Structures are given as structure tokens and as C-alpha cells.
PDB file of C-alpha atoms in Angstrom:
ATOM      1  CA  ASN A  24      29.635-112.575 -12.054  1.00 52.00           C
ATOM      2  CA  THR A  25      26.381-114.473 -12.388  1.00 49.00           C
ATOM      3  CA  GLY A  26      24.415-111.419 -11.371  1.00 49.00           C
ATOM      4  CA  VAL A  27      26.209-109.225 -13.887  1.00 48.00           C
ATOM      5  CA  GLU A  28      25.712-111.760 -16.661  1.00 46.00           C
ATOM      6  CA  SER A  29      21.990-112.075 -15.967  1.00 51.00           C
ATOM      7  CA  VAL A  30      21.568-108.288 -16.090  1.00 47.00           C
ATOM      8  CA  ASN A  31      23.457-108.142 -19.384  1.00 51.00           C
ATOM      9  CA  ASP A  32      21.367-110.991 -20.792  1.00 50.00           C
ATOM     10  CA  ARG A  33      18.160-109.181 -19.893  1.00 51.00           C
ATOM     11  CA  ALA A  34      19.495-105.948 -21.446  1.00 49.00           C
ATOM     12  CA  CYS A  35      20.398-107.776 -24.682  1.00 51.00           C
ATOM     13  CA  ALA A  36      16.990-109.436 -24.813  1.00 50.00           C
ATOM     14  CA  SER A  37      15.308-106.071 -24.310  1.00 51.00           C
ATOM     15  CA  ASP A  38      17.469-104.523 -27.016  1.00 56.00           C
ATOM     16  CA  ASN A  39      16.559-107.309 -29.429  1.00 58.00           C
ATOM     17  CA  GLY A  40      12.881-106.755 -28.713  1.00 57.00           C
ATOM     18  CA  LEU A  41      13.176-103.037 -29.494  1.00 67.00           C
ATOM     19  CA  ARG A  42      15.166-103.861 -32.601  1.00 66.00           C
ATOM     20  CA  TYR A  43      12.314-105.967 -33.949  1.00 65.00           C
ATOM     21  CA  LEU A  44       9.738-103.361 -32.971  1.00 70.00           C
ATOM     22  CA  LYS A  45      11.626-100.750 -34.984  1.00 69.00           C
ATOM     23  CA  TRP A  46      10.927-102.731 -38.139  1.00 69.00           C
ATOM     24  CA  LEU A  47       7.216-102.099 -37.563  1.00 71.00           C
ATOM     25  CA  THR A  48       7.426 -98.326 -37.269  1.00 74.00           C
ATOM     26  CA  LEU A  49       7.706 -97.469 -40.974  1.00 74.00           C
ATOM     27  CA  PRO A  50       5.007 -99.915 -42.176  1.00 74.00           C
ATOM     28  CA  VAL A  51       2.606 -98.751 -39.439  1.00 76.00           C
ATOM     29  CA  VAL A  52       3.125 -95.094 -40.361  1.00 79.00           C
ATOM     30  CA  LEU A  53       2.643 -95.879 -44.060  1.00 76.00           C
ATOM     31  CA  LEU A  54      -0.509 -97.851 -43.271  1.00 75.00           C
ATOM     32  CA  ALA A  55      -1.952 -94.940 -41.280  1.00 78.00           C
ATOM     33  CA  LEU A  56      -1.044 -92.540 -44.093  1.00 77.00           C
ATOM     34  CA  LEU A  57      -2.709 -94.672 -46.754  1.00 74.00           C
ATOM     35  CA  LEU A  58      -5.856 -95.005 -44.654  1.00 74.00           C
ATOM     36  CA  THR A  59      -6.182 -91.205 -44.567  1.00 75.00           C
ATOM     37  CA  GLN A  60      -6.333 -91.278 -48.408  1.00 71.00           C
ATOM     38  CA  SER A  61      -4.348 -88.039 -48.448  1.00 75.00           C
ATOM     39  CA  ARG A  62      -2.857 -87.715 -51.916  1.00 73.00           C
ATOM     40  CA  GLY A  63      -0.521 -84.876 -50.975  1.00 74.00           C
ATOM     41  CA  GLY A  64       0.666 -86.682 -47.855  1.00 78.00           C
ATOM     42  CA  THR A  65       1.220 -89.914 -49.770  1.00 77.00           C
ATOM     43  CA  LEU A  66       3.219 -88.187 -52.514  1.00 80.00           C
ATOM     44  CA  ALA A  67       5.278 -86.376 -49.863  1.00 84.00           C
ATOM     45  CA  ALA A  68       6.019 -89.754 -48.270  1.00 83.00           C
ATOM     46  CA  VAL A  69       7.079 -91.108 -51.663  1.00 83.00           C
ATOM     47  CA  VAL A  70       9.497 -88.180 -52.020  1.00 87.00           C
ATOM     48  CA  ALA A  71      10.961 -88.922 -48.589  1.00 87.00           C
ATOM     49  CA  LEU A  72      11.229 -92.654 -49.314  1.00 84.00           C
ATOM     50  CA  LEU A  73      12.956 -92.063 -52.647  1.00 86.00           C
ATOM     51  CA  ILE A  74      15.528 -89.677 -51.167  1.00 89.00           C
ATOM     52  CA  GLY A  75      16.021 -91.950 -48.156  1.00 85.00           C
ATOM     53  CA  GLY A  76      16.351 -95.021 -50.364  1.00 81.00           C
ATOM     54  CA  VAL A  77      18.932 -93.385 -52.636  1.00 86.00           C
ATOM     55  CA  THR A  78      20.845 -92.221 -49.560  1.00 86.00           C
ATOM     56  CA  LEU A  79      20.940 -95.705 -48.022  1.00 81.00           C
ATOM     57  CA  PHE A  80      21.989 -97.197 -51.362  1.00 80.00           C
ATOM     58  CA  ARG A  81      24.768 -94.660 -51.945  1.00 83.00           C
ATOM     59  CA  THR A  82      26.174 -95.048 -48.432  1.00 82.00           C
ATOM     60  CA  GLY A  83      26.009 -98.847 -48.459  1.00 78.00           C
ATOM     61  CA  TRP A  84      23.410 -99.168 -45.694  1.00 72.00           C
ATOM     62  CA  LEU A  85      20.808-100.770 -47.955  1.00 68.00           C
ATOM     63  CA  LYS A  86      21.635-104.357 -47.130  1.00 66.00           C
ATOM     64  CA  THR A  87      19.849-107.701 -47.250  1.00 59.00           C
ATOM     65  CA  ARG A  88      18.137-107.189 -43.911  1.00 60.00           C
ATOM     66  CA  TRP A  89      16.077-104.374 -45.432  1.00 64.00           C
ATOM     67  CA  ILE A  90      14.338-106.900 -47.656  1.00 66.00           C
ATOM     68  CA  GLY A  91      12.373-108.039 -44.603  1.00 66.00           C
ATOM     69  CA  ALA A  92      11.204-104.496 -43.947  1.00 66.00           C
ATOM     70  CA  PHE A  93      10.250-104.131 -47.618  1.00 68.00           C
ATOM     71  CA  VAL A  94       8.164-107.325 -47.534  1.00 72.00           C
ATOM     72  CA  LEU A  95       6.529-106.213 -44.275  1.00 70.00           C
ATOM     73  CA  GLY A  96       5.730-102.847 -45.838  1.00 69.00           C
ATOM     74  CA  LEU A  97       4.106-104.549 -48.829  1.00 72.00           C
ATOM     75  CA  ALA A  98       1.968-106.649 -46.485  1.00 75.00           C
ATOM     76  CA  PHE A  99       0.724-103.515 -44.709  1.00 72.00           C
ATOM     77  CA  LEU A 100       0.105-101.870 -48.086  1.00 71.00           C
ATOM     78  CA  VAL A 101      -2.060-104.784 -49.205  1.00 76.00           C
ATOM     79  CA  ALA A 102      -3.923-104.623 -45.879  1.00 73.00           C
ATOM     80  CA  ALA A 103      -4.615-100.907 -46.359  1.00 69.00           C
ATOM     81  CA  ILE A 104      -5.918-101.475 -49.902  1.00 70.00           C
ATOM     82  CA  LEU A 105      -8.228-104.250 -48.700  1.00 72.00           C
ATOM     83  CA  ILE A 106      -9.542-102.098 -45.844  1.00 69.00           C
ATOM     84  CA  VAL A 107     -10.212 -98.996 -47.962  1.00 64.00           C
ATOM     85  CA  GLY A 108     -11.323-100.850 -51.081  1.00 66.00           C
ATOM     86  CA  THR A 109      -9.823-100.874 -54.550  1.00 65.00           C
ATOM     87  CA  ASP A 110     -12.713 -98.888 -56.073  1.00 67.00           C
ATOM     88  CA  THR A 111     -12.336 -96.073 -53.547  1.00 63.00           C
ATOM     89  CA  ILE A 112      -8.586 -95.885 -54.096  1.00 62.00           C
ATOM     90  CA  ALA A 113      -9.006 -95.934 -57.885  1.00 60.00           C
ATOM     91  CA  ARG A 114     -11.458 -93.007 -57.744  1.00 62.00           C
ATOM     92  CA  ARG A 115      -9.237 -91.099 -55.325  1.00 59.00           C
ATOM     93  CA  TRP A 116      -6.109 -91.453 -57.448  1.00 57.00           C
ATOM     94  CA  GLU A 117      -7.730 -91.187 -60.873  1.00 60.00           C
ATOM     95  CA  GLY A 118      -6.791 -87.528 -61.281  1.00 51.00           C
ATOM     96  CA  VAL A 119      -3.194 -88.169 -60.250  1.00 51.00           C
ATOM     97  CA  MET A 120      -2.789 -90.990 -62.762  1.00 55.00           C
ATOM     98  CA  GLN A 121      -4.296 -88.862 -65.535  1.00 54.00           C
ATOM     99  CA  LEU A 122      -2.400 -85.729 -64.461  1.00 54.00           C
ATOM    100  CA  SER A 123      -5.717 -83.875 -64.619  1.00 52.00           C
ATOM    101  CA  TRP A 124      -6.175 -80.739 -62.520  1.00 55.00           C
ATOM    102  CA  GLU A 125      -9.923 -80.946 -63.074  1.00 57.00           C
ATOM    103  CA  GLN A 126      -9.965 -84.350 -61.385  1.00 55.00           C
ATOM    104  CA  LEU A 127      -7.478 -83.375 -58.671  1.00 58.00           C
ATOM    105  CA  ASP A 128      -9.180 -80.090 -57.802  1.00 59.00           C
ATOM    106  CA  ARG A 129     -12.863 -80.698 -58.362  1.00 61.00           C
ATOM    107  CA  GLY A 130     -14.937 -77.571 -58.171  1.00 61.00           C
ATOM    108  CA  ASP A 131     -11.808 -75.428 -58.573  1.00 68.00           C
ATOM    109  CA  ALA A 132     -11.637 -75.233 -54.762  1.00 73.00           C
ATOM    110  CA  ARG A 133      -7.877 -75.207 -54.211  1.00 80.00           C
ATOM    111  CA  ARG A 134      -7.101 -73.014 -57.190  1.00 81.00           C
ATOM    112  CA  THR A 135      -9.728 -70.517 -56.063  1.00 84.00           C
ATOM    113  CA  VAL A 136      -8.290 -70.170 -52.560  1.00 88.00           C
ATOM    114  CA  TRP A 137      -4.787 -69.870 -54.058  1.00 90.00           C
ATOM    115  CA  ARG A 138      -5.912 -67.023 -56.335  1.00 89.00           C
ATOM    116  CA  ASN A 139      -7.703 -65.272 -53.470  1.00 91.00           C
ATOM    117  CA  THR A 140      -4.686 -65.619 -51.192  1.00 93.00           C
ATOM    118  CA  TRP A 141      -2.351 -64.252 -53.876  1.00 94.00           C
ATOM    119  CA  ARG A 142      -4.623 -61.226 -54.390  1.00 93.00           C
ATOM    120  CA  ALA A 143      -4.733 -60.600 -50.660  1.00 94.00           C
ATOM    121  CA  ALA A 144      -0.962 -61.045 -50.299  1.00 95.00           C
ATOM    122  CA  GLN A 145      -0.374 -58.302 -52.890  1.00 95.00           C
ATOM    123  CA  ASP A 146      -2.415 -55.857 -50.790  1.00 94.00           C
ATOM    124  CA  PHE A 147      -0.514 -56.731 -47.592  1.00 95.00           C
ATOM    125  CA  LEU A 148       2.912 -57.138 -49.186  1.00 93.00           C
ATOM    126  CA  ALA A 149       4.755 -54.588 -47.036  1.00 93.00           C
ATOM    127  CA  THR A 150       4.133 -56.050 -43.574  1.00 92.00           C
ATOM    128  CA  GLY A 151       1.602 -58.853 -43.996  1.00 94.00           C
ATOM    129  CA  SER A 152      -1.878 -59.166 -42.563  1.00 94.00           C
ATOM    130  CA  GLY A 153      -0.638 -60.652 -39.294  1.00 94.00           C
ATOM    131  CA  CYS A 154       0.163 -64.185 -38.156  1.00 92.00           C
ATOM    132  CA  GLY A 155      -2.989 -66.286 -37.854  1.00 90.00           C
ATOM    133  CA  SER A 156      -5.161 -63.721 -39.646  1.00 93.00           C
ATOM    134  CA  PHE A 157      -5.894 -65.798 -42.762  1.00 94.00           C
ATOM    135  CA  PRO A 158      -9.406 -66.988 -41.679  1.00 92.00           C
ATOM    136  CA  ALA A 159     -10.438 -63.348 -41.186  1.00 92.00           C
ATOM    137  CA  VAL A 160      -8.779 -61.914 -44.292  1.00 93.00           C
ATOM    138  CA  HIS A 161      -9.624 -64.551 -46.888  1.00 90.00           C
ATOM    139  CA  PRO A 162     -13.444 -64.079 -46.845  1.00 89.00           C
ATOM    140  CA  LEU A 163     -12.905 -60.431 -47.857  1.00 90.00           C
ATOM    141  CA  TYR A 164     -11.438 -61.636 -51.153  1.00 89.00           C
ATOM    142  CA  GLN A 165     -14.006 -64.302 -51.948  1.00 82.00           C
ATOM    143  CA  THR A 166     -16.162 -63.378 -54.922  1.00 74.00           C
ATOM    144  CA  ALA A 167     -19.654 -64.554 -55.736  1.00 59.00           C
ATOM    145  CA  ARG A 168     -18.168 -67.296 -57.872  1.00 56.00           C
ATOM    146  CA  SER A 169     -15.796 -68.448 -55.158  1.00 53.00           C
ATOM    147  CA  SER A 170     -16.418 -71.626 -53.223  1.00 57.00           C
ATOM    148  CA  PRO A 171     -18.893 -71.153 -50.359  1.00 64.00           C
ATOM    149  CA  LEU A 172     -16.579 -73.161 -48.095  1.00 68.00           C
ATOM    150  CA  TYR A 173     -14.968 -71.455 -45.102  1.00 75.00           C
ATOM    151  CA  TYR A 174     -11.207 -71.824 -45.318  1.00 81.00           C
ATOM    152  CA  THR A 175      -9.024 -71.886 -42.211  1.00 87.00           C
ATOM    153  CA  HIS A 176      -5.799 -72.025 -44.223  1.00 89.00           C
ATOM    154  CA  ALA A 177      -4.592 -71.343 -47.764  1.00 89.00           C
ATOM    155  CA  GLU A 178      -3.895 -74.932 -48.848  1.00 87.00           C
ATOM    156  CA  ASN A 179      -0.379 -73.669 -49.624  1.00 91.00           C
ATOM    157  CA  GLY A 180       2.132 -72.909 -46.899  1.00 92.00           C
ATOM    158  CA  TYR A 181       4.226 -70.533 -48.973  1.00 94.00           C
ATOM    159  CA  LEU A 182       1.262 -68.371 -49.998  1.00 94.00           C
ATOM    160  CA  GLN A 183      -0.064 -68.216 -46.443  1.00 94.00           C
ATOM    161  CA  VAL A 184       3.315 -67.170 -45.059  1.00 95.00           C
ATOM    162  CA  LEU A 185       3.504 -64.448 -47.721  1.00 95.00           C
ATOM    163  CA  LEU A 186       0.000 -63.195 -46.856  1.00 96.00           C
ATOM    164  CA  GLU A 187       0.386 -63.198 -43.085  1.00 96.00           C
ATOM    165  CA  THR A 188       3.988 -61.971 -42.828  1.00 96.00           C
ATOM    166  CA  GLY A 189       4.378 -60.046 -46.068  1.00 95.00           C
ATOM    167  CA  LEU A 190       7.623 -59.539 -47.948  1.00 95.00           C
ATOM    168  CA  PRO A 191       9.789 -59.738 -44.776  1.00 96.00           C
ATOM    169  CA  GLY A 192       8.408 -63.194 -43.946  1.00 95.00           C
ATOM    170  CA  GLY A 193       8.649 -64.306 -47.568  1.00 95.00           C
ATOM    171  CA  ILE A 194      12.312 -63.306 -47.699  1.00 96.00           C
ATOM    172  CA  LEU A 195      13.042 -65.123 -44.439  1.00 95.00           C
ATOM    173  CA  LEU A 196      11.311 -68.253 -45.753  1.00 94.00           C
ATOM    174  CA  ALA A 197      13.309 -68.085 -49.001  1.00 95.00           C
ATOM    175  CA  LEU A 198      16.542 -67.662 -47.028  1.00 95.00           C
ATOM    176  CA  ALA A 199      15.650 -70.645 -44.828  1.00 92.00           C
ATOM    177  CA  CYS A 200      14.971 -72.824 -47.893  1.00 93.00           C
ATOM    178  CA  GLY A 201      18.244 -71.686 -49.454  1.00 94.00           C
ATOM    179  CA  ALA A 202      20.124 -72.446 -46.239  1.00 93.00           C
ATOM    180  CA  LEU A 203      18.650 -75.957 -46.169  1.00 93.00           C
ATOM    181  CA  VAL A 204      19.880 -76.628 -49.704  1.00 94.00           C
ATOM    182  CA  ILE A 205      23.378 -75.279 -49.003  1.00 95.00           C
ATOM    183  CA  TRP A 206      23.687 -77.021 -45.621  1.00 96.00           C
ATOM    184  CA  THR A 207      22.550 -80.316 -47.117  1.00 95.00           C
ATOM    185  CA  TRP A 208      25.103 -80.106 -49.928  1.00 95.00           C
ATOM    186  CA  ARG A 209      27.959 -79.119 -47.605  1.00 95.00           C
ATOM    187  CA  ALA A 210      27.035 -81.692 -44.941  1.00 95.00           C
ATOM    188  CA  TRP A 211      26.933 -84.430 -47.603  1.00 93.00           C
ATOM    189  CA  HIS A 212      30.065 -83.320 -49.452  1.00 93.00           C
ATOM    190  CA  PHE A 213      32.232 -82.764 -46.373  1.00 94.00           C
ATOM    191  CA  ALA A 214      30.827 -85.573 -44.196  1.00 92.00           C
ATOM    192  CA  PRO A 215      33.665 -87.031 -42.093  1.00 93.00           C
ATOM    193  CA  THR A 216      32.098 -90.503 -41.933  1.00 92.00           C
ATOM    194  CA  THR A 217      29.500 -92.626 -43.726  1.00 90.00           C
ATOM    195  CA  ARG A 218      27.194 -92.304 -40.707  1.00 91.00           C
ATOM    196  CA  HIS A 219      27.232 -88.509 -41.010  1.00 93.00           C
ATOM    197  CA  ARG A 220      26.483 -88.721 -44.735  1.00 93.00           C
ATOM    198  CA  THR A 221      23.635 -91.171 -44.153  1.00 91.00           C
ATOM    199  CA  ALA A 222      22.140 -88.976 -41.439  1.00 94.00           C
ATOM    200  CA  THR A 223      22.333 -85.973 -43.762  1.00 95.00           C
ATOM    201  CA  GLY A 224      20.392 -87.770 -46.488  1.00 93.00           C
ATOM    202  CA  ILE A 225      17.693 -89.013 -44.113  1.00 92.00           C
ATOM    203  CA  VAL A 226      17.211 -85.581 -42.526  1.00 95.00           C
ATOM    204  CA  ALA A 227      17.061 -84.007 -45.994  1.00 94.00           C
ATOM    205  CA  ALA A 228      14.416 -86.570 -46.999  1.00 93.00           C
ATOM    206  CA  GLY A 229      12.178 -85.502 -44.115  1.00 92.00           C
ATOM    207  CA  LEU A 230      12.600 -81.800 -44.859  1.00 94.00           C
ATOM    208  CA  ALA A 231      11.963 -82.382 -48.576  1.00 93.00           C
ATOM    209  CA  ALA A 232       8.675 -84.088 -47.721  1.00 91.00           C
ATOM    210  CA  PHE A 233       7.569 -81.055 -45.694  1.00 91.00           C
ATOM    211  CA  ALA A 234       8.677 -78.660 -48.456  1.00 91.00           C
ATOM    212  CA  PHE A 235       6.779 -80.621 -51.118  1.00 89.00           C
ATOM    213  CA  HIS A 236       3.615 -81.053 -49.049  1.00 89.00           C
ATOM    214  CA  GLY A 237       3.627 -77.326 -48.290  1.00 90.00           C
ATOM    215  CA  LEU A 238       2.882 -76.639 -51.961  1.00 88.00           C
ATOM    216  CA  VAL A 239      -0.603 -78.150 -51.769  1.00 85.00           C
ATOM    217  CA  ASP A 240      -1.472 -77.826 -48.088  1.00 84.00           C
ATOM    218  CA  TYR A 241      -0.655 -75.766 -45.011  1.00 82.00           C
ATOM    219  CA  VAL A 242       0.967 -78.444 -42.882  1.00 82.00           C
ATOM    220  CA  TRP A 243       3.191 -76.176 -40.791  1.00 80.00           C
ATOM    221  CA  TYR A 244       0.332 -74.735 -38.735  1.00 81.00           C
ATOM    222  CA  VAL A 245       0.067 -78.045 -36.829  1.00 84.00           C
ATOM    223  CA  PRO A 246       2.303 -77.555 -33.743  1.00 89.00           C
ATOM    224  CA  SER A 247       3.655 -81.111 -33.760  1.00 89.00           C
ATOM    225  CA  LEU A 248       4.652 -80.832 -37.428  1.00 87.00           C
ATOM    226  CA  ALA A 249       6.218 -77.408 -36.898  1.00 89.00           C
ATOM    227  CA  ALA A 250       8.213 -78.879 -34.012  1.00 93.00           C
ATOM    228  CA  MET A 251       9.380 -81.749 -36.234  1.00 92.00           C
ATOM    229  CA  VAL A 252      10.543 -79.287 -38.907  1.00 91.00           C
ATOM    230  CA  ALA A 253      12.481 -77.352 -36.248  1.00 93.00           C
ATOM    231  CA  ILE A 254      14.104 -80.550 -34.941  1.00 95.00           C
ATOM    232  CA  LEU A 255      15.154 -81.671 -38.431  1.00 95.00           C
ATOM    233  CA  PHE A 256      16.405 -78.155 -39.168  1.00 93.00           C
ATOM    234  CA  GLY A 257      18.537 -78.296 -36.015  1.00 95.00           C
ATOM    235  CA  CYS A 258      19.898 -81.742 -36.911  1.00 96.00           C
ATOM    236  CA  LEU A 259      20.884 -80.531 -40.374  1.00 95.00           C
ATOM    237  CA  ALA A 260      22.573 -77.454 -38.903  1.00 95.00           C
ATOM    238  CA  ARG A 261      24.623 -79.663 -36.568  1.00 95.00           C
ATOM    239  CA  LEU A 262      25.581 -82.024 -39.397  1.00 95.00           C
ATOM    240  CA  HIS A 263      26.639 -79.003 -41.445  1.00 94.00           C
ATOM    241  CA  GLN A 264      28.834 -77.835 -38.569  1.00 92.00           C
TER     242      GLN A 264
END
């Protein structure tokens, strides 16, 4: 009996240690995100946090213990601001606060590559230019006024999918987005337990972040991020079932 009890005690102690470590995961990720100064990534994280927060509140999981995580997150946020510098952050987010495209997209760089990609997509609408062909196709549509920068992706996942895979790929992407919306609604509405409903909201928060970020960047070309989208997609499909 003594031996069994000691093993159980060690297991409980280990579990408690992991439980405390889990409180650090979200603040550490947010700190790393803020240090990148990525405006699109930060706004995508805000979308995920809002959806996740509403989900936890609606399902009753947002309890007093989360206050500790909130305070810890604020401490990491203050640390990130001190490391980067308030002046740098103010300049970086000035365009967002003013809702000014001229400030957000200085030099018309993103809008130019979007226009070029849309023009190219219209020429390859039937079958697409081929997966991974964007770096070779885009320079053909750059005009003398275009940015001299060499683009490896379209700064918009939806436009790049349309260019490289044409109308068939665009239709498949639209069907996938529609399926995510329907599965999320059905999984939430017909959830057999609160845990299932909570899981549905959290998974939807992650997928919403990817969908939002895809509007201003091409995040899906990173294999690890594509794998995460596939995993969340699979989780949502199972919750829907």
C-alpha cells in the first residue's frame, strides 16, 4: 500500500506541476506574437481570444481561476511593450488606430500585389497556374509602377489559391469555408454536453483566426500552420458527428 500511495503522490505532484505550466502557455504565445509586431497576426489572435472568451462565458467555464491567467497575461503584455518600446508600437499601430490604408499599406505594396494577383487569376481562371507557381507568375504582371520587391506569396491566401488552382480550387475553398460554418453551427446547437459545446467554440476560434489572417497574408503555405488547420478541421468534423 505504501508503494502504491507514493506512486500516486508523485503522479499527483507531476500533474499539479503541468497544471501550473499550462497557465504560462497562452501568455508566452501572446508575448512572442507581440514581439513580432505583426499587426495581422495580433488582430487574428484578438479574434480568436474574443470568440474563445465568449464561448467560455456562455458555457460557464470562465470562472474565478481565469483571473490569475488574465493578470499573468497582462504582466507579459507590459513586458513586451517595455522590450519593444512604446514609440515603436505607437508608430506600428498608428494606421490601425486611424483606420488609414495609406498608413497600413505604405507604398501601396500590398494593394499592388493584390491587384496583380487578381489580374493573373483572371487569365488562369479555368485551371489555375499551378500550385507553387506564384513566384514565377507574379513578375509577369508587375508594371513599371509596381513595387520593385520580389514577392514569394500574394499576401492574401484566397487570391493565391484562386491564382494557382483556378476556379476548381476556388470552389473547393468556398465549399470548405461553408462546411466549417455549417459544422460549427450544428456542433454547437446539437452538442450533447457542455464540454462538446466548449470544444466547438474553441476550435472555431482557432479556425476563425486562420480565416481572418488569410485576408492579409498567405499563412497557409507554412507546413506547420497548414497542419494545424487540418487538425482543427478534423476536430470540428468529429464534434459535428
